[in-house]
mmCIF file of C-alpha atoms in Angstrom:
data_model
loop_
_atom_site.group_PDB
_atom_site.id
_atom_site.type_symbol
_atom_site.label_atom_id
_atom_site.label_comp_id
_atom_site.label_asym_id
_atom_site.label_seq_id
_atom_site.Cartn_x
_atom_site.Cartn_y
_atom_site.Cartn_z
ATOM 1 C CA MET A 123 -14.265 -8.506 22.740
ATOM 2 C CA SER A 124 -11.521 -6.350 24.223
ATOM 3 C CA SER A 125 -8.944 -8.500 22.411
ATOM 4 C CA TYR A 126 -10.652 -7.746 19.086
ATOM 5 C CA ALA A 127 -10.905 -4.045 19.929
ATOM 6 C CA LEU A 128 -7.174 -4.008 20.620
ATOM 7 C CA ALA A 129 -6.479 -5.744 17.289
ATOM 8 C CA ILE A 130 -8.618 -3.208 15.411
ATOM 9 C CA GLY A 131 -6.952 -0.291 17.178
ATOM 10 C CA TYR A 132 -3.484 -1.673 16.477
ATOM 11 C CA ALA A 133 -4.207 -2.233 12.782
ATOM 12 C CA LEU A 134 -5.587 1.318 12.508
ATOM 13 C CA PHE A 135 -2.529 2.799 14.190
ATOM 14 C CA LEU A 136 -0.036 0.771 12.139
ATOM 15 C CA TRP A 137 -1.784 1.756 8.879
ATOM 16 C CA TRP A 138 -1.978 5.430 9.821
ATOM 17 C CA PHE A 139 1.520 5.773 11.252
ATOM 18 C CA SER A 140 3.388 3.715 8.644
ATOM 19 C CA THR A 141 1.601 5.561 5.822
ATOM 20 C CA GLY A 142 2.530 8.876 7.417
ATOM 21 C CA VAL A 143 6.191 7.907 7.779
ATOM 22 C CA ILE A 144 6.375 6.863 4.116
ATOM 23 C CA LEU A 145 4.708 10.097 2.982
ATOM 24 C CA TYR A 146 7.090 12.068 5.186
ATOM 25 C CA LEU A 147 10.203 10.364 3.799
ATOM 26 C CA ASN A 148 8.937 10.654 0.216
ATOM 27 C CA GLY A 149 8.449 14.375 0.742
ATOM 28 C CA LEU A 150 12.019 14.984 1.852
ATOM 29 C CA PRO A 151 14.627 16.245 -0.655
ATOM 30 C CA PRO A 152 15.864 13.523 -3.048
ATOM 31 C CA ARG A 153 19.353 13.690 -1.520
ATOM 32 C CA THR A 154 17.901 11.920 1.548
ATOM 33 C CA TYR A 155 16.480 8.991 -0.417
ATOM 34 C CA ARG A 156 19.678 6.938 -0.421
ATOM 35 C CA ALA A 157 19.895 6.828 3.365
ATOM 36 C CA SER A 158 16.165 6.164 3.687
ATOM 37 C CA LEU A 159 16.288 3.278 1.203
ATOM 38 C CA ILE A 160 19.353 1.676 2.785
ATOM 39 C CA ALA A 161 17.733 1.769 6.235
ATOM 40 C CA ALA A 162 14.368 0.581 4.889
ATOM 41 C CA THR A 163 15.954 -2.280 2.923
ATOM 42 C CA ALA A 164 17.844 -3.492 5.984
ATOM 43 C CA LEU A 165 14.581 -3.364 7.933
ATOM 44 C CA MET A 166 12.735 -5.236 5.178
ATOM 45 C CA ILE A 167 15.259 -8.090 5.274
ATOM 46 C CA LEU A 168 14.838 -8.250 9.040
ATOM 47 C CA LEU A 169 11.047 -8.290 8.676
ATOM 48 C CA VAL A 170 11.127 -11.220 6.251
ATOM 49 C CA GLY A 171 13.222 -12.976 8.890
ATOM 50 C CA VAL A 172 10.545 -12.181 11.482
ATOM 51 C CA ILE A 173 7.852 -13.709 9.270
ATOM 52 C CA PHE A 174 9.993 -16.835 8.984
ATOM 53 C CA LEU A 175 10.680 -16.996 12.719
ATOM 54 C CA VAL A 176 7.015 -16.711 13.726
ATOM 55 C CA ARG A 177 5.687 -19.021 11.017
ATOM 56 C CA ASP A 178 5.109 -21.773 13.590
ATOM 57 C CA ARG A 179 3.810 -19.527 16.375
ATOM 58 C CA HIS A 180 0.040 -19.597 16.744
ATOM 59 C CA ASP A 181 -0.257 -17.293 19.740
ATOM 60 C CA LEU A 182 -1.216 -13.620 19.934
ATOM 61 C CA TRP A 183 2.405 -12.428 19.778
ATOM 62 C CA GLY A 184 2.854 -14.451 16.618
ATOM 63 C CA ALA A 185 -0.255 -12.871 15.091
ATOM 64 C CA TYR A 186 0.832 -9.301 15.857
ATOM 65 C CA LEU A 187 4.458 -9.817 14.823
ATOM 66 C CA GLY A 188 3.521 -11.489 11.548
ATOM 67 C CA PHE A 189 0.918 -8.829 10.752
ATOM 68 C CA THR A 190 3.317 -5.970 11.516
ATOM 69 C CA ALA A 191 6.064 -7.497 9.399
ATOM 70 C CA GLY A 192 3.745 -8.060 6.435
ATOM 71 C CA VAL A 193 2.466 -4.468 6.477
ATOM 72 C CA LEU A 194 5.960 -2.985 6.794
ATOM 73 C CA VAL A 195 7.381 -5.149 4.001
ATOM 74 C CA TRP A 196 4.659 -3.625 1.842
ATOM 75 C CA GLY A 197 5.758 -0.198 3.039
ATOM 76 C CA TRP A 198 9.277 -0.884 1.751
ATOM 77 C CA LEU A 199 7.858 -1.657 -1.674
ATOM 78 C CA GLU A 200 5.973 1.632 -1.654
ATOM 79 C CA MET A 201 9.186 3.481 -0.839
ATOM 80 C CA VAL A 202 11.304 1.870 -3.557
ATOM 81 C CA TYR A 203 8.747 2.901 -6.167
ATOM 82 C CA PHE A 204 7.995 6.448 -5.097
ATOM 83 C CA MET A 205 11.669 7.177 -4.440
ATOM 84 C CA GLY A 206 12.448 6.002 -7.961
ATOM 85 C CA LEU A 207 14.639 2.993 -7.140
ATOM 86 C CA VAL A 208 12.438 0.419 -8.907
ATOM 87 C CA THR A 209 9.873 1.743 -11.387
ATOM 88 C CA GLY A 210 9.778 0.896 -15.085
ATOM 89 C CA PRO A 211 11.476 1.663 -18.413
ATOM 90 C CA HIS A 212 8.980 4.337 -19.445
ATOM 91 C CA LYS A 213 9.503 7.621 -17.613
ATOM 92 C CA GLN A 214 7.654 10.084 -19.832
ATOM 93 C CA PRO A 215 4.170 11.605 -19.572
ATOM 94 C CA CYS A 216 1.362 10.142 -21.619
ATOM 95 C CA PRO A 217 1.578 11.405 -25.248
ATOM 96 C CA PRO A 218 -1.301 13.652 -26.356
ATOM 97 C CA GLY A 219 -4.176 11.695 -27.846
ATOM 98 C CA CYS A 220 -2.877 8.342 -26.577
ATOM 99 C CA ARG A 221 -5.794 6.000 -25.817
ATOM 100 C CA GLY A 222 -6.851 2.410 -25.430
ATOM 101 C CA TRP A 223 -4.324 -0.401 -25.182
ATOM 102 C CA ARG A 224 -1.404 1.851 -26.092
ATOM 103 C CA ARG A 225 -2.176 4.089 -23.128
ATOM 104 C CA PHE A 226 -2.470 1.025 -20.886
ATOM 105 C CA ARG A 227 0.824 -0.398 -22.204
ATOM 106 C CA LEU A 228 2.679 2.860 -21.631
ATOM 107 C CA ALA A 229 1.133 3.239 -18.182
ATOM 108 C CA LEU A 230 2.235 -0.288 -17.286
ATOM 109 C CA GLY A 231 5.696 0.582 -18.559
ATOM 110 C CA THR A 232 6.016 3.232 -15.850
ATOM 111 C CA SER A 233 5.950 0.558 -13.130
ATOM 112 C CA ILE A 234 6.467 -2.891 -14.688
ATOM 113 C CA TYR A 235 9.759 -3.561 -12.870
ATOM 114 C CA HIS A 236 8.037 -2.723 -9.601
ATOM 115 C CA GLU A 237 5.135 -5.042 -10.448
ATOM 116 C CA LEU A 238 7.608 -7.860 -11.070
ATOM 117 C CA LEU A 239 9.299 -7.097 -7.750
ATOM 118 C CA LEU A 240 5.881 -7.320 -6.080
ATOM 119 C CA LEU A 241 5.388 -10.772 -7.581
ATOM 120 C CA LEU A 242 8.835 -11.831 -6.390
ATOM 121 C CA ILE A 243 8.242 -10.648 -2.807
ATOM 122 C CA ALA A 244 4.777 -12.209 -2.750
ATOM 123 C CA ALA A 245 6.239 -15.528 -3.917
ATOM 124 C CA LEU A 246 8.954 -15.259 -1.262
ATOM 125 C CA LEU A 247 6.444 -14.713 1.551
ATOM 126 C CA VAL A 248 4.168 -17.495 0.308
ATOM 127 C CA GLY A 249 7.181 -19.803 0.161
ATOM 128 C CA VAL A 250 8.361 -18.816 3.645
ATOM 129 C CA THR A 251 4.935 -19.464 5.207
ATOM 130 C CA TRP A 252 3.773 -22.330 3.013
ATOM 131 C CA ASP A 253 1.844 -24.890 5.081
ATOM 132 C CA ALA A 254 2.821 -22.983 8.262
ATOM 133 C CA ALA A 255 0.598 -22.344 11.269
ATOM 134 C CA ASN A 256 1.093 -18.576 11.087
ATOM 135 C CA GLN A 257 0.508 -16.977 7.684
ATOM 136 C CA VAL A 258 -0.739 -13.611 8.952
ATOM 137 C CA GLY A 259 2.195 -11.687 7.468
ATOM 138 C CA THR A 260 1.521 -13.164 4.048
ATOM 139 C CA TRP A 261 -2.213 -12.440 4.392
ATOM 140 C CA ALA A 262 -1.490 -8.789 5.184
ATOM 141 C CA PHE A 263 0.864 -8.432 2.236
ATOM 142 C CA VAL A 264 -1.511 -10.106 -0.232
ATOM 143 C CA ILE A 265 -4.450 -7.944 0.921
ATOM 144 C CA LEU A 266 -2.444 -4.775 0.342
ATOM 145 C CA TRP A 267 -1.100 -6.081 -2.959
ATOM 146 C CA LEU A 268 -4.497 -6.998 -4.448
ATOM 147 C CA MET A 269 -6.191 -3.854 -3.196
ATOM 148 C CA ARG A 270 -3.393 -1.713 -4.611
ATOM 149 C CA TRP A 271 -3.878 -3.359 -8.004
ATOM 150 C CA SER A 272 -7.566 -2.560 -7.714
ATOM 151 C CA ALA A 273 -6.820 1.064 -6.793
ATOM 152 C CA LYS A 274 -4.381 1.434 -9.707
ATOM 153 C CA LEU A 275 -6.928 0.115 -12.200
ATOM 154 C CA ASN A 276 -9.595 2.428 -10.820
ATOM 155 C CA LEU A 277 -7.224 5.396 -11.096
ATOM 156 C CA PHE A 278 -6.418 4.426 -14.673
ATOM 157 C CA LEU A 279 -10.097 4.082 -15.616
ATOM 158 C CA GLY A 280 -11.044 7.319 -13.889
ATOM 159 C CA VAL A 281 -11.993 8.625 -10.445
ATOM 160 C CA PRO A 282 -12.611 12.164 -9.131
ATOM 161 C CA ASN A 283 -9.670 12.300 -6.702
ATOM 162 C CA LEU A 284 -6.190 11.447 -8.001
ATOM 163 C CA ASN A 285 -4.332 12.605 -4.851
ATOM 164 C CA GLU A 286 -1.432 13.763 -7.003
ATOM 165 C CA ASP A 287 -0.285 16.210 -4.341
ATOM 166 C CA TRP A 288 1.218 13.314 -2.384
ATOM 167 C CA LEU A 289 3.511 12.289 -5.245
ATOM 168 C CA PRO A 290 7.169 13.371 -5.365
ATOM 169 C CA ASP A 291 7.964 15.546 -8.376
ATOM 170 C CA HIS A 292 10.028 12.884 -10.164
ATOM 171 C CA VAL A 293 7.073 10.452 -10.425
ATOM 172 C CA ARG A 294 4.262 12.978 -10.813
ATOM 173 C CA PHE A 295 4.247 12.366 -14.572
ATOM 174 C CA ILE A 296 2.304 9.140 -13.922
ATOM 175 C CA THR A 297 -0.822 11.222 -13.280
ATOM 176 C CA SER A 298 -0.930 11.944 -17.026
ATOM 177 C CA TYR A 299 -2.029 8.300 -17.464
ATOM 178 C CA LEU A 300 -4.884 8.689 -14.995
ATOM 179 C CA ARG A 301 -8.335 10.065 -15.601
ATOM 180 C CA LYS A 302 -10.617 12.305 -13.603
ATOM 181 C CA ARG A 303 -14.150 10.959 -13.914
ATOM 182 C CA PRO A 304 -17.120 10.817 -11.542
ATOM 183 C CA MET A 305 -17.046 7.003 -11.590
ATOM 184 C CA ASN A 306 -15.980 3.953 -13.573
ATOM 185 C CA LEU A 307 -17.611 0.546 -13.882
ATOM 186 C CA LEU A 308 -14.851 -1.265 -12.000
ATOM 187 C CA PHE A 309 -15.177 0.787 -8.809
ATOM 188 C CA PRO A 310 -18.481 -0.658 -7.485
ATOM 189 C CA VAL A 311 -17.254 -4.169 -8.297
ATOM 190 C CA SER A 312 -13.959 -3.612 -6.462
ATOM 191 C CA VAL A 313 -15.613 -2.190 -3.366
ATOM 192 C CA SER A 314 -18.433 -4.747 -3.314
ATOM 193 C CA VAL A 315 -16.168 -7.801 -3.634
ATOM 194 C CA ALA A 316 -13.754 -6.472 -1.001
ATOM 195 C CA THR A 317 -16.631 -5.671 1.371
ATOM 196 C CA VAL A 318 -18.067 -9.171 1.017
ATOM 197 C CA VAL A 319 -14.660 -10.721 1.763
ATOM 198 C CA MET A 320 -14.197 -8.421 4.763
ATOM 199 C CA SER A 321 -17.648 -9.375 6.084
ATOM 200 C CA LEU A 322 -16.833 -13.073 5.759
ATOM 201 C CA LEU A 323 -13.581 -12.569 7.687
ATOM 202 C CA VAL A 324 -15.430 -10.769 10.488
ATOM 203 C CA GLU A 325 -18.171 -13.407 10.554
ATOM 204 C CA ALA A 326 -15.586 -16.171 10.848
ATOM 205 C CA ALA A 327 -13.780 -14.283 13.638
ATOM 206 C CA LEU A 328 -16.988 -13.799 15.642
ATOM 207 C CA GLU A 329 -17.490 -17.562 15.710
ATOM 208 C CA LEU A 330 -14.127 -18.028 17.461
ATOM 209 C CA SER A 331 -12.788 -17.174 20.877
ATOM 210 C CA THR A 332 -11.784 -13.515 21.010
ATOM 211 C CA THR A 333 -8.497 -14.443 22.649
ATOM 212 C CA CYS A 334 -7.394 -17.145 20.223
ATOM 213 C CA PHE A 335 -4.778 -16.767 17.508
ATOM 214 C CA ALA A 336 -7.165 -17.502 14.650
ATOM 215 C CA GLY A 337 -9.783 -14.976 15.768
ATOM 216 C CA VAL A 338 -7.315 -12.130 16.283
ATOM 217 C CA SER A 339 -5.596 -12.944 12.982
ATOM 218 C CA LEU A 340 -8.906 -12.729 11.131
ATOM 219 C CA ILE A 341 -9.770 -9.404 12.772
ATOM 220 C CA LEU A 342 -6.358 -7.955 11.888
ATOM 221 C CA ALA A 343 -6.809 -9.030 8.263
ATOM 222 C CA ALA A 344 -10.409 -7.758 8.148
ATOM 223 C CA THR A 345 -9.409 -4.376 9.563
ATOM 224 C CA LEU A 346 -6.613 -3.992 7.025
ATOM 225 C CA LEU A 347 -9.036 -4.856 4.240
ATOM 226 C CA ALA A 348 -11.557 -2.350 5.614
ATOM 227 C CA LEU A 349 -8.874 0.340 5.523
ATOM 228 C CA ALA A 350 -8.023 -0.557 1.925
ATOM 229 C CA ILE A 351 -11.730 -0.220 1.099
ATOM 230 C CA LEU A 352 -11.728 3.172 2.825
ATOM 231 C CA GLU A 353 -8.790 4.226 0.642
ATOM 232 C CA HIS A 354 -10.894 3.288 -2.386
ATOM 233 C CA TRP A 355 -13.701 5.540 -1.147
ATOM 234 C CA PHE A 356 -11.176 8.359 -0.747
ATOM 235 C CA LEU A 357 -10.813 8.197 -4.537
ATOM 236 C CA VAL A 358 -14.443 9.083 -5.219
ATOM 237 C CA LEU A 359 -15.882 10.944 -2.222
ATOM 238 C CA PRO A 360 -15.132 14.549 -1.204
ATOM 239 C CA LEU A 361 -13.366 13.450 1.972
ATOM 240 C CA ALA A 362 -10.434 15.355 3.437
ATOM 241 C CA ASP A 363 -8.152 12.330 3.724
ATOM 242 C CA ALA A 364 -5.091 14.598 3.720
ATOM 243 C CA ALA A 365 -6.097 15.732 7.216
ATOM 244 C CA LEU A 366 -5.185 12.262 8.498
ATOM 245 C CA TRP A 367 -1.526 12.924 7.713
ATOM 246 C CA ARG A 368 -1.325 16.681 8.195
ATOM 247 C CA TRP A 369 1.798 16.193 10.294
ATOM 248 C CA VAL A 370 3.778 15.009 7.254
ATOM 249 C CA THR A 371 3.280 18.180 5.192
ATOM 250 C CA THR A 372 6.272 19.811 6.846
ATOM 251 C CA SER A 373 8.514 17.403 4.926
ATOM 252 C CA GLY A 374 7.060 18.644 1.664
ATOM 253 C CA ASP A 375 7.672 22.221 2.763
ATOM 254 C CA ARG A 376 11.305 21.373 3.491
ATOM 255 C CA ALA A 377 11.675 19.623 0.143
ATOM 256 C CA ASN A 378 10.255 22.614 -1.698
ATOM 257 C CA SER A 379 12.459 25.038 0.192
ATOM 258 C CA GLY A 380 15.456 22.827 -0.494
ATOM 259 C CA ARG A 381 14.758 22.851 -4.238
ATOM 260 C CA VAL A 382 14.391 26.609 -4.229
ATOM 261 C CA GLY A 383 17.632 26.974 -2.330
ATOM 262 C CA ASN A 384 19.499 24.778 -4.817
ATOM 263 C CA ARG A 385 18.502 26.773 -7.872
#
């Protein structure tokens, strides 16, 4: 079981550290975004190459490399949205009294180009690993992609915690399309379905050797899904999730001081 414990610990660390780095870079002054995006884009291209190179490796190194690449490719997509490189044509707050399908259409307009980019990257990774022995990178990406869609819909329908403090100023207008509510009907469905899938992944892994590629791959995917479920619970429970990334708040302080200094 030590191999599974290592996989769980690695997935936890990668999720925590990569999220913190993205939050840190997003919180820096906008003048730094160009350099961050150039470096991140170069890394993303390299990571897609890694997924291609390990597509036929069904050993533990292949599992960890593919998983890492898939998670970090997702991180690049987070950066290009929150830094404003790829968003959508609508960049205005929700008009007063806007409801129903019009509100949904305008909300989608704030990120539709990014959603299309997500589809393109997902198709690229599926194509790269199609019928390959190692699809862990694609699994990781698809888990994050689907769970992010679920989180976005839950935020749109209404949850208690919007976590708007993490957003850079230039995209904070998107919170006007979100609702603060104790609960919505989608939330229990989202969490329940994801929990069932996670349980099935763990059950399948426990039937395999703890040192084999398939078992470790399943545990990595299950842990990532569990973390995505945890992020859903952060939306509704009074949990101090910000404490997990307290070390990134200094970037926000620098950004704020930089804006004050430029006035």
